[in-house]
Coordinates of C-alpha atoms in Angstrom, one line a residue:
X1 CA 5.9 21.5 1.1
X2 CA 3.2 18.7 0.0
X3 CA 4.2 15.3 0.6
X4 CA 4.1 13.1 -2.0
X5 CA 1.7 9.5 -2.9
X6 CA 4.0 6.6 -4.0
X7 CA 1.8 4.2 -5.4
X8 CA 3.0 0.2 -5.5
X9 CA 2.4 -0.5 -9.0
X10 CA 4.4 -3.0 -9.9
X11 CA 2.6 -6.6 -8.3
X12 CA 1.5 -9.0 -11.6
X13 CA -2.4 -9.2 -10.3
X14 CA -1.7 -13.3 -10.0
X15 CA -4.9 -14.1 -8.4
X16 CA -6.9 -11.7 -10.6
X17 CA -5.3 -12.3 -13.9
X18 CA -4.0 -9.7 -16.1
X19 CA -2.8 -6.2 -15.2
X20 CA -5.9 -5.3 -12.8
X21 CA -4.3 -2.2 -11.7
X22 CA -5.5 -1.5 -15.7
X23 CA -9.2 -2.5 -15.0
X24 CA -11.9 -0.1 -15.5
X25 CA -14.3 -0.3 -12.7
X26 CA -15.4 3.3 -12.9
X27 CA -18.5 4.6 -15.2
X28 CA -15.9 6.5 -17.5
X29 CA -13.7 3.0 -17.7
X30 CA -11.9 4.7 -14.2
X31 CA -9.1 2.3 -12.8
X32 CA -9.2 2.2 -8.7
X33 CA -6.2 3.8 -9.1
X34 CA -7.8 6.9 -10.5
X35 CA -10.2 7.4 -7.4
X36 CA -7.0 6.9 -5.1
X37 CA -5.1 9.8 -7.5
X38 CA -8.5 12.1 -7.2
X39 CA -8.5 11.8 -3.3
X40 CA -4.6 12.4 -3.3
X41 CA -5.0 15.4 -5.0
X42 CA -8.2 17.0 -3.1
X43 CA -6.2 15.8 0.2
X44 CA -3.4 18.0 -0.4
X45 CA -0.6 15.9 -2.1
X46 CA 2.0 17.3 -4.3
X47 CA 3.3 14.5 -6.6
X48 CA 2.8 11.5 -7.9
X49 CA 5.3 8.9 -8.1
X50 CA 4.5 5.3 -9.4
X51 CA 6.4 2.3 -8.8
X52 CA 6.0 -0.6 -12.3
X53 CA 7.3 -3.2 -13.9
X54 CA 9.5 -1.6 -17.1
X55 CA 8.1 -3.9 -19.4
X56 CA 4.5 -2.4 -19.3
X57 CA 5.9 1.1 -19.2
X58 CA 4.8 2.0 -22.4
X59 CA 0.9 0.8 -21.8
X60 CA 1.3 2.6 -18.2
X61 CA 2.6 5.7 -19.7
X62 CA -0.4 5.5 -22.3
X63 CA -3.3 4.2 -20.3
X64 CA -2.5 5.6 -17.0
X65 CA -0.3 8.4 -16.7
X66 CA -1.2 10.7 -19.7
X67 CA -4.9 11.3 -17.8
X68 CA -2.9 12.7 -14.4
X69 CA -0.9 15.4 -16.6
X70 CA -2.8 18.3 -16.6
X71 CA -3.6 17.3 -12.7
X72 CA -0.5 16.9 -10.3
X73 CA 3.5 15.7 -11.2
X74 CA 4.0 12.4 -12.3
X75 CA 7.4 10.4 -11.5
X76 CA 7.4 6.9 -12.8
X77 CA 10.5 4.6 -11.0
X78 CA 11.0 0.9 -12.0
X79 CA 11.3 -2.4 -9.5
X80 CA 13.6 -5.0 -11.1
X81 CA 15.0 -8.4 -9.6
X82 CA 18.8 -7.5 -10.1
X83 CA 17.9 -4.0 -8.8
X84 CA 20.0 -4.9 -5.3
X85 CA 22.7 -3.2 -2.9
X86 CA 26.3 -3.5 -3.9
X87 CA 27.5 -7.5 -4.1
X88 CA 24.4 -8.7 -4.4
X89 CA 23.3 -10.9 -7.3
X90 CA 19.7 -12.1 -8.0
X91 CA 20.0 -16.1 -8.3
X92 CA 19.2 -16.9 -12.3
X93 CA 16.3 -18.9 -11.4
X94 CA 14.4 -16.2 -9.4
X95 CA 11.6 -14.6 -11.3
X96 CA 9.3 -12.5 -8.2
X97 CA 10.6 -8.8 -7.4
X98 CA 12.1 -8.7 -3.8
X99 CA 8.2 -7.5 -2.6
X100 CA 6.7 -4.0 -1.6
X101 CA 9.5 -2.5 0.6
X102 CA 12.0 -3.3 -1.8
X103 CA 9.4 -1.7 -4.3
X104 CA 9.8 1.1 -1.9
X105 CA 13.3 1.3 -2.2
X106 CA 13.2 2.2 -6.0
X107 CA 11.7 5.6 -5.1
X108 CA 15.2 6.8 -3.1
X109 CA 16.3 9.0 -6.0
X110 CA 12.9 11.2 -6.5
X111 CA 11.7 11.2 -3.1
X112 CA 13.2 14.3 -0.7
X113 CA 9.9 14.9 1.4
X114 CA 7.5 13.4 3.6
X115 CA 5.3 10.4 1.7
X116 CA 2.4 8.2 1.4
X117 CA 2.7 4.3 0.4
X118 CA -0.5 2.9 -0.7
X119 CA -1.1 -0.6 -3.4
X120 CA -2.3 0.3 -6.5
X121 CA -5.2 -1.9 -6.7
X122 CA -6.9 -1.1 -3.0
X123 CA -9.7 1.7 -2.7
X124 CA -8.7 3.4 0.3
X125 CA -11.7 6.2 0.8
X126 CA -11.6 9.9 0.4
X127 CA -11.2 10.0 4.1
X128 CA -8.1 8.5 4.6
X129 CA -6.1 10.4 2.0
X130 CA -7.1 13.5 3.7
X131 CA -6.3 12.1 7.4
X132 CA -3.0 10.7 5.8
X133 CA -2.0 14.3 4.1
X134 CA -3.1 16.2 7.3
X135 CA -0.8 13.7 9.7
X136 CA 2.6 13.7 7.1
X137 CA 2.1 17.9 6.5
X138 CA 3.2 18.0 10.2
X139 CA 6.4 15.6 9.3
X140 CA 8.2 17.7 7.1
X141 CA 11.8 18.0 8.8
X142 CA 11.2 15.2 11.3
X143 CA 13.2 12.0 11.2
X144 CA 12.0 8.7 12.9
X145 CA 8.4 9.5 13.5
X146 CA 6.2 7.7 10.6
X147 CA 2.1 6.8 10.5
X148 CA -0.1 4.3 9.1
X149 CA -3.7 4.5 8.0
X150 CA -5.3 1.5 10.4
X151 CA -8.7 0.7 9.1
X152 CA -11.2 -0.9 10.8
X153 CA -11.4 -4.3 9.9
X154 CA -14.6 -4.9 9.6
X155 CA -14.9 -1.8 7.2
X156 CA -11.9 -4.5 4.7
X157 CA -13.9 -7.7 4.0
X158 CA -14.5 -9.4 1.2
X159 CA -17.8 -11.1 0.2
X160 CA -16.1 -13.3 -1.9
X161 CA -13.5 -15.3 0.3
X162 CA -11.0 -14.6 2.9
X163 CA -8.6 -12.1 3.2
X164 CA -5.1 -11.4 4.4
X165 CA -4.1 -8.3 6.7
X166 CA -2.2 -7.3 8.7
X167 CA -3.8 -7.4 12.4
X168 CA -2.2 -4.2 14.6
X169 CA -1.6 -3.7 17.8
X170 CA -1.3 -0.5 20.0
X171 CA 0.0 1.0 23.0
X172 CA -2.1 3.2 25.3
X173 CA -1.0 6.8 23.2
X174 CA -2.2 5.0 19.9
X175 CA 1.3 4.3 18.4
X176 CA 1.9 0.9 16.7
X177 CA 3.6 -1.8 18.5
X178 CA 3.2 -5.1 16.2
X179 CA 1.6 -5.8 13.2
X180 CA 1.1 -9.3 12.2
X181 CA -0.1 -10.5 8.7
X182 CA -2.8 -12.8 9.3
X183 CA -3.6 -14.8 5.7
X184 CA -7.4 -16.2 6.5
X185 CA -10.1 -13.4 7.9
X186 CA -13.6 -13.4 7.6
X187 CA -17.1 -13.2 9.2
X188 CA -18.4 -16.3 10.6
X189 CA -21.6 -16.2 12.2
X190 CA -21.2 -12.7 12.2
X191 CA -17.8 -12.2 14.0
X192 CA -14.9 -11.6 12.1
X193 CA -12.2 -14.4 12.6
X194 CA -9.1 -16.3 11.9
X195 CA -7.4 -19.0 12.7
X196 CA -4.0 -18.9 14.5
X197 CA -0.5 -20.3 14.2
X198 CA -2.1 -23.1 16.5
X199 CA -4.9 -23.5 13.9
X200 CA -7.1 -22.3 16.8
X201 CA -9.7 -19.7 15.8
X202 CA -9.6 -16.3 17.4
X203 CA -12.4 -13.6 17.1
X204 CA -11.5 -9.8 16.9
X205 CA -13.5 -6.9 17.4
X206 CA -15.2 -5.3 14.2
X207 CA -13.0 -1.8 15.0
X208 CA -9.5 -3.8 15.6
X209 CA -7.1 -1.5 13.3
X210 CA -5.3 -3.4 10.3
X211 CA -2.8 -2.5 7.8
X212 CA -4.1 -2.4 4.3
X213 CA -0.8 -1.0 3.4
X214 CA -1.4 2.6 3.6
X215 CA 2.1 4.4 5.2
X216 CA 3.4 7.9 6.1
X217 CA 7.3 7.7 5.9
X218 CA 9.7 10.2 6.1
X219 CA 12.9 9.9 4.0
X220 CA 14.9 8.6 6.6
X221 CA 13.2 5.9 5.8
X222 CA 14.7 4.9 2.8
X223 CA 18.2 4.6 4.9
X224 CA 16.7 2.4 7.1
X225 CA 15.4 0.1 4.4
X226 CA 19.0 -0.3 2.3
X227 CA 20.7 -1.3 5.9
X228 CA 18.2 -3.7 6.5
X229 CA 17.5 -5.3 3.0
X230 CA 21.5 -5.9 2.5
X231 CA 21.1 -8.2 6.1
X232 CA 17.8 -9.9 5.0
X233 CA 19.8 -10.7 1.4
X234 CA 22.4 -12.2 3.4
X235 CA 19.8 -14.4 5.1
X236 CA 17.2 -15.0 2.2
X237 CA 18.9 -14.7 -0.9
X238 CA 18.5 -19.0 -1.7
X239 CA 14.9 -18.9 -0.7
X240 CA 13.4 -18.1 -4.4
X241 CA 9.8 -17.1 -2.8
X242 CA 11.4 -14.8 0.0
X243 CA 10.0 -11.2 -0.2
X244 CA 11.2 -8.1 1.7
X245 CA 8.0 -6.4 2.8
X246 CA 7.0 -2.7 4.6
X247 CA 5.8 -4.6 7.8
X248 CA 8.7 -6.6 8.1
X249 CA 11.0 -3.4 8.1
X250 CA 8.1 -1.5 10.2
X251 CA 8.3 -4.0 12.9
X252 CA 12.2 -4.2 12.9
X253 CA 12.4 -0.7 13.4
X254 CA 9.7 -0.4 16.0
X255 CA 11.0 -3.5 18.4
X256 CA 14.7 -2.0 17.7
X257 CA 13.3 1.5 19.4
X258 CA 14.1 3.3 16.6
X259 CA 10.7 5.1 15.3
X260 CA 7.1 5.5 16.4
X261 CA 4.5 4.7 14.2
X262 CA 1.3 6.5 14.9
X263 CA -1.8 4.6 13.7
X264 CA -4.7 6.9 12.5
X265 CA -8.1 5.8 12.5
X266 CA -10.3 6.3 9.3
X267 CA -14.1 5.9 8.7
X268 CA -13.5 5.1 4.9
X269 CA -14.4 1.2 3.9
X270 CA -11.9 -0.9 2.1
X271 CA -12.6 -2.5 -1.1
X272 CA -10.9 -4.3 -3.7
X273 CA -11.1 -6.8 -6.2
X274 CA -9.2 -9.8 -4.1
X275 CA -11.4 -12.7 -5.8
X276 CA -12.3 -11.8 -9.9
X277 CA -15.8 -12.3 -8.4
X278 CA -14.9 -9.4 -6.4
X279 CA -15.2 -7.0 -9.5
X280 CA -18.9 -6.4 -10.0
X281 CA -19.6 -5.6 -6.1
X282 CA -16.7 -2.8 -6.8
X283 CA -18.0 -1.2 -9.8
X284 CA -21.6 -1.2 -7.8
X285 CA -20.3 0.3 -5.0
X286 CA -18.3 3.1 -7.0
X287 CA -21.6 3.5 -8.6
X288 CA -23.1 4.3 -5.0
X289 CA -20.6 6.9 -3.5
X290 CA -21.1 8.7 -7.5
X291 CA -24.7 9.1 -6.9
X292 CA -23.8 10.3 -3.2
X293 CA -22.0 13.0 -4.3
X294 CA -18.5 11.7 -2.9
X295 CA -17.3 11.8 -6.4
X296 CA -17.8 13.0 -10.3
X297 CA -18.8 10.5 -12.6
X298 CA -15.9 11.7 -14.8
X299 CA -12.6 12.2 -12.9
X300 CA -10.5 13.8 -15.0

């Protein structure tokens, strides 16, 4: 069976402004969703399911969805604030989704094999969707033993500010043992950097793996996540800014010996439009691996 690419759809672009994930960066107005679709598809997955907002549903459906139909299965699922476990109520005066695990949540009902999480607005690479669909292929059946995509971090930078990512660590086999989201990286004098929760600056190497969000679950996982989500409602639900996110439930389950997480190393470079100043740099470098040959200039 193919595993299946469950994209996170549904964040409001707040630094960016507008629905980026509707942006054309591509020669033929191509969203960086598109190339992520095209690479899915070439690596070997099955389906498509996208996690949104319902209101834009009907500009998603148009813009978005009616290119992929011809292509691969499309599911569309929707992330809502009151969408939460039995005797839970949203407070009134909340008005951000729970963040990306509970976003993984809402895929549950369409989900019964092996999958890929990845943020609709991140280029991720032709190489890493086909490392990704190699690595979950071998999952099908198991229970407990996940994967993540760890770039290199040097290959996830911005030109345009800092970023946030989320710095792993592994043991001696190559599985994952923490992974901690660190909010301000960047090159200075040519080392990449950040500061610390001492406000103390600490250099990593230019190959240290991070998280750019790019999982191999099994459906197990989804369990997992409705256990936990009920005990962090119970501990968050008053803090209006409190989101329940995939490294937070990755980590749990890790330091609880529950799972492995094998981290797979990619050569594809990161890039995103973080900063609106971001967005020009993108199209450019799109531009670059379409005169390479890595892709058409018209996707589908």
């Amino acid at each position: 069976m193919k595993p299946t690419l469950f994209v996170l759809a549904a964040g409001m672009g707040s630094r960016y402004g507008g629905l980026k994930q509707l942006d054309g960066l591509g020669p033929n107005g191509e969203t960086i969703m598109d190339y992520s679709i095209f690479d899915a598809i070439r690596g070997g997955f099955g389906k498509v399911v996208f996690v949104i907002r319902k209101d834009f549903e009907q500009d998603f459906r148009e813009k978005i969805i009616s290119k992929y139909e011809n292509h691969i299965p499309v599911e569309v699922v929707f992330q809502a604030i009151d969408n939460l476990p039995a005797g839970f109520t949203a407070p009134a005066d909340r008005v951000k989704p729970w963040g990306t695990n509970h976003a993984v949540l809402m895929g549950k009902g369409v989900i019964n094999e092996p999958f890929a999480v990845i943020n609709a607005d991140d280029f991720y690479g032709r190489d890493s969707f086909a490392v990704l669909a190699e690595q979950l292929m071998k999952m099908e059946g198991a229970k407990n033993d996940y994967c993540m995509v760890g770039y290199r971090v040097g290959n996830t930078l911005s030109e345009s500010g800092s970023v946030a990512r989320g710095v792993c660590e592994t043991d001696e086999n190559g599985y994952l043992t923490t992974v901690v989201e660190r909010t301000a990286i960047e090159r200075i004098d040519g080392k990449v950097s950040f500061k610390d929760e001492d406000g103390k600056m600490v250099t990593i190497g230019d190959n240290t793996p991070v998280s750019m969000n790019m999982w191999g679950f099994t459906p197990d996982y989804f369990t997992y996540s409705e256990e936990y989500f009920a005990e962090f409602l119970k501990e968050n639900m008053d803090d209006l800014k409190s989101e329940f996110f995939i490294p937070l439930m990755v980590n749990k389950l890790i330091n609880d010996g529950t799972v492995r997480v094998k981290v797979l190393d990619t050569t594809s470079k990161w890039f995103g439009v973080t900063y609106a100043a971001d967005r020009q740099g993108v199209v450019d470098k799109i531009q670059a691996l379409i005169d390479a040959g890595e892709y058409p200039a018209k996707l589908f």
